[in-house]
Short mmCIF file of C-alpha atoms and ligand atoms in Angstrom, two decimals:
data_model
loop_
_atom_site.label_atom_id
_atom_site.label_comp_id
_atom_site.label_asym_id
_atom_site.label_seq_id
_atom_site.Cartn_x
_atom_site.Cartn_y
_atom_site.Cartn_z
CA UNK A 16 32.17 27.05 3.79
CA UNK A 17 30.71 24.53 6.21
CA UNK A 18 28.45 26.02 8.88
CA UNK A 19 29.89 25.25 12.33
CA UNK A 20 27.85 22.81 14.39
CA UNK A 21 27.49 23.12 18.16
CA UNK A 22 26.70 20.94 21.12
CA UNK A 23 24.66 22.14 24.06
CA UNK A 24 24.09 20.66 27.52
CA UNK A 25 21.40 21.85 29.87
CA UNK A 26 22.51 20.24 33.11
CA UNK A 27 19.72 20.22 35.65
CA UNK A 28 19.55 18.74 39.12
CA UNK A 29 17.13 16.03 38.00
CA UNK A 30 17.77 15.69 34.27
CA UNK A 31 20.31 16.49 31.58
CA UNK A 32 19.33 17.61 28.08
CA UNK A 33 21.97 17.33 25.34
CA UNK A 34 21.47 18.71 21.85
CA UNK A 35 23.34 19.36 18.63
CA UNK A 36 22.46 22.18 16.26
CA UNK A 37 22.89 25.86 15.50
CA UNK A 38 19.74 27.52 16.86
CA UNK A 39 15.98 27.25 17.57
CA UNK A 40 15.10 26.22 14.01
CA UNK A 41 18.00 23.86 13.58
CA UNK A 42 18.27 21.30 16.36
CA UNK A 43 19.46 18.13 14.66
CA UNK A 44 19.60 15.75 17.59
CA UNK A 45 18.46 15.86 21.18
CA UNK A 46 18.43 13.48 24.13
CA UNK A 47 17.60 13.60 27.80
CA UNK A 48 18.53 11.38 30.71
CA UNK A 49 18.34 11.51 34.51
CA UNK A 50 21.09 13.21 36.54
CA UNK A 51 22.79 10.45 38.54
CA UNK A 52 26.46 10.53 39.61
CA UNK A 53 28.78 13.04 37.90
CA UNK A 54 30.86 10.21 36.36
CA UNK A 55 27.90 8.36 34.90
CA UNK A 56 26.05 11.49 33.79
CA UNK A 57 29.06 13.06 32.05
CA UNK A 58 29.88 9.71 30.39
CA UNK A 59 26.40 9.63 28.89
CA UNK A 60 26.84 13.18 27.59
CA UNK A 61 30.21 12.27 26.06
CA UNK A 62 28.72 9.17 24.41
CA UNK A 63 25.90 11.23 22.91
CA UNK A 64 28.23 13.83 21.41
CA UNK A 65 30.64 11.21 20.08
CA UNK A 66 27.75 9.47 18.36
CA UNK A 67 26.53 12.77 16.90
CA UNK A 68 30.00 13.60 15.61
CA UNK A 69 30.04 10.21 13.88
CA UNK A 70 26.61 10.87 12.32
CA UNK A 71 26.61 14.62 11.69
CA UNK A 72 30.26 15.69 11.61
CA UNK A 73 32.73 17.48 13.85
CA UNK A 74 31.39 19.85 16.52
CA UNK A 75 33.08 23.26 16.87
CA UNK A 76 32.36 23.78 20.57
CA UNK A 77 30.12 22.73 23.41
CA UNK A 78 28.14 25.01 25.68
CA UNK A 79 27.36 23.62 29.12
CA UNK A 80 24.74 25.46 31.16
CA UNK A 81 24.69 23.66 34.49
CA UNK A 82 22.99 23.78 37.87
CA UNK A 83 25.21 25.48 40.43
CA UNK A 84 26.86 26.78 42.32
CA UNK A 85 29.81 26.32 40.01
CA UNK A 86 33.09 27.93 38.92
CA UNK A 87 32.64 29.57 35.48
CA UNK A 88 35.96 31.48 35.49
CA UNK A 89 38.34 29.99 32.88
CA UNK A 90 41.33 31.52 34.73
CA UNK A 91 40.49 29.86 38.03
CA UNK A 92 42.18 26.61 39.13
CA UNK A 93 38.75 25.18 39.90
CA UNK A 94 37.16 26.19 36.57
CA UNK A 95 34.60 23.61 35.52
CA UNK A 96 33.96 22.38 39.05
CA UNK A 97 30.67 22.23 40.91
CA UNK A 98 31.01 24.16 44.20
CA UNK A 99 29.52 22.96 47.51
CA UNK A 100 25.98 21.85 46.74
CA UNK A 101 23.36 19.91 48.69
CA UNK A 102 23.20 17.51 45.73
CA UNK A 103 24.99 14.32 46.90
CA UNK A 104 28.22 13.43 45.06
CA UNK A 105 28.46 16.62 42.98
CA UNK A 106 30.45 18.90 45.30
CA UNK A 107 33.91 19.54 43.73
CA UNK A 108 33.11 17.37 40.71
CA UNK A 109 35.00 18.56 37.63
CA UNK A 110 32.32 18.27 34.99
CA UNK A 111 34.12 20.07 32.15
CA UNK A 112 37.30 17.94 32.08
CA UNK A 113 35.59 14.74 30.82
CA UNK A 114 34.09 16.66 27.87
CA UNK A 115 37.34 18.39 26.98
CA UNK A 116 39.47 15.28 27.17
CA UNK A 117 37.04 13.08 25.26
CA UNK A 118 36.05 15.58 22.55
CA UNK A 119 39.05 17.91 22.32
CA UNK A 120 37.00 21.05 21.56
CA UNK A 121 36.31 24.26 23.52
CA UNK A 122 33.74 23.93 26.30
CA UNK A 123 31.96 27.07 27.52
CA UNK A 124 30.69 26.58 31.05
CA UNK A 125 28.19 28.73 32.91
CA UNK A 126 25.17 28.53 35.18
CA UNK A 127 21.91 27.16 33.79
CA UNK A 128 20.29 30.55 34.31
CA UNK A 129 23.09 32.54 32.67
CA UNK A 130 22.81 30.13 29.75
CA UNK A 131 19.05 30.63 29.58
CA UNK A 132 19.55 34.40 29.75
CA UNK A 133 21.94 34.23 26.80
CA UNK A 134 19.48 32.09 24.81
CA UNK A 135 16.63 34.50 25.53
CA UNK A 136 18.86 37.43 24.54
CA UNK A 137 19.81 35.84 21.26
CA UNK A 138 16.50 34.35 20.17
CA UNK A 139 13.80 35.03 22.79
CA UNK A 140 12.29 37.74 24.99
CA UNK A 141 15.58 39.55 25.58
CA UNK A 142 16.33 40.28 21.93
CA UNK A 143 17.59 43.80 21.34
CA UNK A 144 18.15 44.53 25.04
CA UNK A 145 21.49 45.30 26.68
CA UNK A 146 20.27 44.75 30.26
CA UNK A 147 17.84 42.14 31.44
CA UNK A 148 17.37 39.34 33.95
CA UNK A 149 16.30 35.75 33.46
CA UNK A 150 14.81 34.17 36.57
CA UNK A 151 13.68 30.59 36.93
CA UNK A 152 11.26 29.52 39.65
CA UNK A 153 10.95 25.75 39.67
CA UNK A 154 12.38 23.03 41.90
CA UNK A 155 14.97 25.68 42.80
CA UNK A 156 15.23 29.39 42.12
CA UNK A 157 18.05 31.09 40.25
CA UNK A 158 18.70 34.11 38.11
CA UNK A 159 21.08 35.13 35.37
CA UNK A 160 21.83 38.73 34.48
CA UNK A 161 22.77 40.21 31.13
CA UNK A 162 24.44 43.54 31.88
CA UNK A 163 25.66 46.05 29.29
CA UNK A 164 25.53 43.39 26.61
CA UNK A 165 27.16 40.48 28.39
CA UNK A 166 26.52 37.92 31.08
CA UNK A 167 27.28 39.08 34.61
CA UNK A 168 29.67 36.90 36.61
CA UNK A 169 31.25 39.18 39.19
CA UNK A 170 33.10 37.37 41.96
CA UNK A 171 31.70 33.93 41.02
CA UNK A 172 28.15 34.31 39.68
CA UNK A 173 24.94 35.83 41.02
CA UNK A 174 22.75 33.79 43.38
CA UNK A 175 19.44 35.55 42.96
CA UNK A 176 17.49 32.70 44.52
CA UNK A 177 19.06 33.15 47.94
CA UNK A 178 18.26 36.74 48.79
CA UNK A 179 16.46 37.35 52.10
CA UNK A 180 12.81 38.35 51.86
CA UNK A 181 10.31 39.89 54.22
CA UNK A 182 8.65 36.86 55.81
CA UNK A 183 5.54 37.49 57.91
CA UNK A 184 5.34 34.34 60.02
CA UNK A 185 1.86 35.19 61.30
CA UNK A 186 0.62 34.97 57.72
CA UNK A 187 2.98 32.20 56.56
CA UNK A 188 4.38 30.09 59.41
CA UNK A 189 6.33 27.82 57.01
CA UNK A 190 9.97 27.95 58.14
CA UNK A 191 11.47 27.56 54.67
CA UNK A 192 13.59 24.73 53.34
CA UNK A 193 16.89 26.20 52.13
CA UNK A 194 19.63 24.11 53.81
CA UNK A 195 21.82 27.23 53.99
CA UNK A 196 19.38 30.03 54.87
CA UNK A 197 15.99 28.57 55.83
CA UNK A 198 13.56 31.21 54.65
CA UNK A 199 15.47 32.89 51.81
CA UNK A 200 13.63 33.39 48.48
CA UNK A 201 14.26 29.80 47.34
CA UNK A 202 13.46 28.45 50.81
CA UNK A 203 10.05 30.15 50.71
CA UNK A 204 9.01 30.10 47.07
CA UNK A 205 10.56 27.18 45.14
CA UNK A 206 8.33 24.38 43.91
CA UNK A 207 9.63 22.29 46.81
CA UNK A 208 8.61 24.99 49.29
CA UNK A 209 5.11 25.20 47.78
CA UNK A 210 4.73 21.43 48.11
CA UNK A 211 6.10 21.31 51.65
CA UNK A 212 3.93 24.18 52.84
CA UNK A 213 0.62 22.99 51.37
CA UNK A 214 1.31 19.22 51.44
CA UNK A 215 0.25 18.88 47.83
CA UNK A 216 2.08 19.35 44.55
CA UNK A 217 1.84 22.85 43.07
CA UNK A 218 0.38 21.43 39.87
CA UNK A 219 -2.60 20.17 41.90
CA UNK A 220 -3.39 23.50 43.55
CA UNK A 221 -6.27 25.37 41.85
CA UNK A 222 -5.69 28.87 40.50
CA UNK A 223 -7.75 30.48 43.27
CA UNK A 224 -5.83 28.73 46.07
CA UNK A 225 -4.19 31.17 48.54
CA UNK A 226 -0.85 29.50 47.70
CA UNK A 227 -0.62 31.55 44.53
CA UNK A 228 -1.14 34.98 46.06
CA UNK A 229 1.57 34.16 48.58
CA UNK A 230 3.83 32.89 45.80
CA UNK A 231 3.29 36.03 43.72
CA UNK A 232 4.02 38.09 46.84
CA UNK A 233 7.43 36.49 47.36
CA UNK A 234 8.37 36.62 43.70
CA UNK A 235 7.34 40.28 43.51
CA UNK A 236 9.50 41.17 46.51
CA UNK A 237 12.48 39.63 44.75
CA UNK A 238 11.72 41.29 41.41
CA UNK A 239 11.43 44.68 43.11
CA UNK A 240 14.86 44.12 44.69
CA UNK A 241 16.43 43.20 41.35
CA UNK A 242 14.78 46.22 39.72
CA UNK A 243 16.26 48.51 42.36
CA UNK A 244 19.75 47.00 42.33
CA UNK A 245 20.39 46.14 38.66
CA UNK A 246 17.93 48.39 36.82
CA UNK A 247 17.13 45.78 34.15
CA UNK A 248 15.15 46.79 31.06
CA UNK A 249 13.11 43.59 31.38
CA UNK A 250 12.70 40.59 33.68
CA UNK A 251 12.02 37.23 32.07
CA UNK A 252 10.54 34.68 34.44
CA UNK A 253 10.48 30.98 33.57
CA UNK A 254 10.59 27.57 35.23
CA UNK A 255 7.76 25.21 36.17
CA UNK A 256 6.26 27.62 38.71
CA UNK A 257 7.45 30.89 37.15
CA UNK A 258 5.83 30.08 33.81
CA UNK A 259 2.35 29.49 35.23
CA UNK A 260 0.13 31.81 33.17
CA UNK A 261 -2.20 32.75 36.01
CA UNK A 262 0.70 33.84 38.19
CA UNK A 263 2.18 36.39 35.80
CA UNK A 264 -0.40 39.19 36.12
CA UNK A 265 -0.34 38.86 39.94
CA UNK A 266 3.45 39.14 39.92
CA UNK A 267 3.29 42.18 37.65
CA UNK A 268 0.76 43.97 39.87
CA UNK A 269 2.53 43.19 43.14
CA UNK A 270 5.95 44.17 41.79
CA UNK A 271 4.48 47.48 40.68
CA UNK A 272 3.06 47.95 44.18
CA UNK A 273 6.42 47.21 45.83
CA UNK A 274 8.27 49.62 43.55
CA UNK A 275 5.54 52.17 44.32
CA UNK A 276 6.43 54.56 41.48
CA UNK A 277 9.95 55.06 42.80
CA UNK A 278 11.49 53.96 39.49
CA UNK A 279 10.19 56.63 37.14
CA UNK A 280 10.05 54.64 33.95
CA UNK A 281 6.90 54.44 31.84
CA UNK A 282 7.73 50.77 31.28
CA UNK A 283 7.13 50.03 34.95
CA UNK A 284 4.49 52.72 35.54
CA UNK A 285 2.34 52.01 32.49
CA UNK A 286 3.55 48.88 30.73
CA UNK A 287 4.43 46.42 33.46
CA UNK A 288 3.16 43.64 31.14
CA UNK A 289 6.20 44.29 28.92
CA UNK A 290 8.58 44.62 31.88
CA UNK A 291 7.90 41.22 33.47
CA UNK A 292 7.34 38.52 30.85
CA UNK A 293 7.54 34.75 30.37
CA UNK A 294 10.35 33.30 28.22
CA UNK A 295 10.13 33.74 24.46
CA UNK A 296 11.67 30.28 24.03
CA UNK A 297 9.26 28.55 26.41
CA UNK A 298 10.95 25.68 28.22
CA UNK A 299 13.76 25.56 25.64
CA UNK A 300 15.68 28.61 26.95
CA UNK A 301 18.18 26.44 28.83
CA UNK A 302 19.03 24.04 26.03
CA UNK A 303 19.16 26.78 23.38
CA UNK A 304 21.13 28.94 25.79
CA UNK A 305 23.73 26.19 25.97
CA UNK A 306 24.00 26.29 22.16
CA UNK A 307 24.38 30.08 22.39
CA UNK A 308 27.18 29.63 24.95
CA UNK A 309 28.95 27.30 22.54
CA UNK A 310 28.67 29.86 19.75
CA UNK A 311 30.24 32.48 22.00
CA UNK A 312 33.13 30.14 22.76
CA UNK A 313 34.55 30.25 19.23
CA UNK A 314 34.16 33.99 18.64
ZN1 ZN B 403 19.09 30.03 50.50
#
């Protein structure tokens, strides 16, 4: 029997990563290119997979974990479309149709963070758990939830980056930069917000800069909210900002303070370092998550 081969797309707002393989130890080809227009970007993805099929053989399915908001519901007339987004040219773009028509195989489509959650559940820090959250804090902020053993979609899909937070303007006068909500979580704590507030890139701010205590504060508020509402067994936090090693222990401590012993679990009370963790797959959660989505598509 031939082992099925899968394609994965991690579609980000600034770059696309396409890969072919079956899992973390078996990625046979990989490419990345900048996100331009939907037409041009999807054409490059199609070209890559066609070339790989010529070299490696027929793919069984493609998983596409994409920046959102998007319509992941296969029964919806707008399945495969990007929903209104500040990213120019992408609103209402049907990004699944070009793949399906050119390659003629199933395409599983979900948010980048749901994809990453699935990848972490299969091969990373969510292994063995039925309920956990994957949160990315980078250029934007988003979260995927794995609930009772499957990805949570609900009405459309969760938007964990846009929850309101307590914002003390005497301490942090920055107004926030979310085009929809101003000072929501993403508006206050994304990499863009850090740069706008301090007028310097986050990567250039030293570990003892006050930026990081404020950042940990906002992230901890959000994690406490998710802990109260979804009762996850673990929260995995990745992304360019979320993966910063020096931030993790601050986030753990502040989240514990916000919860204030109200959730009576020894994991939170005594082992917060196992409750809030960085991704087991490093920065490969998204791409491997897309492969995991593809695998799910042919079950
Ligand atoms: Zn917002």
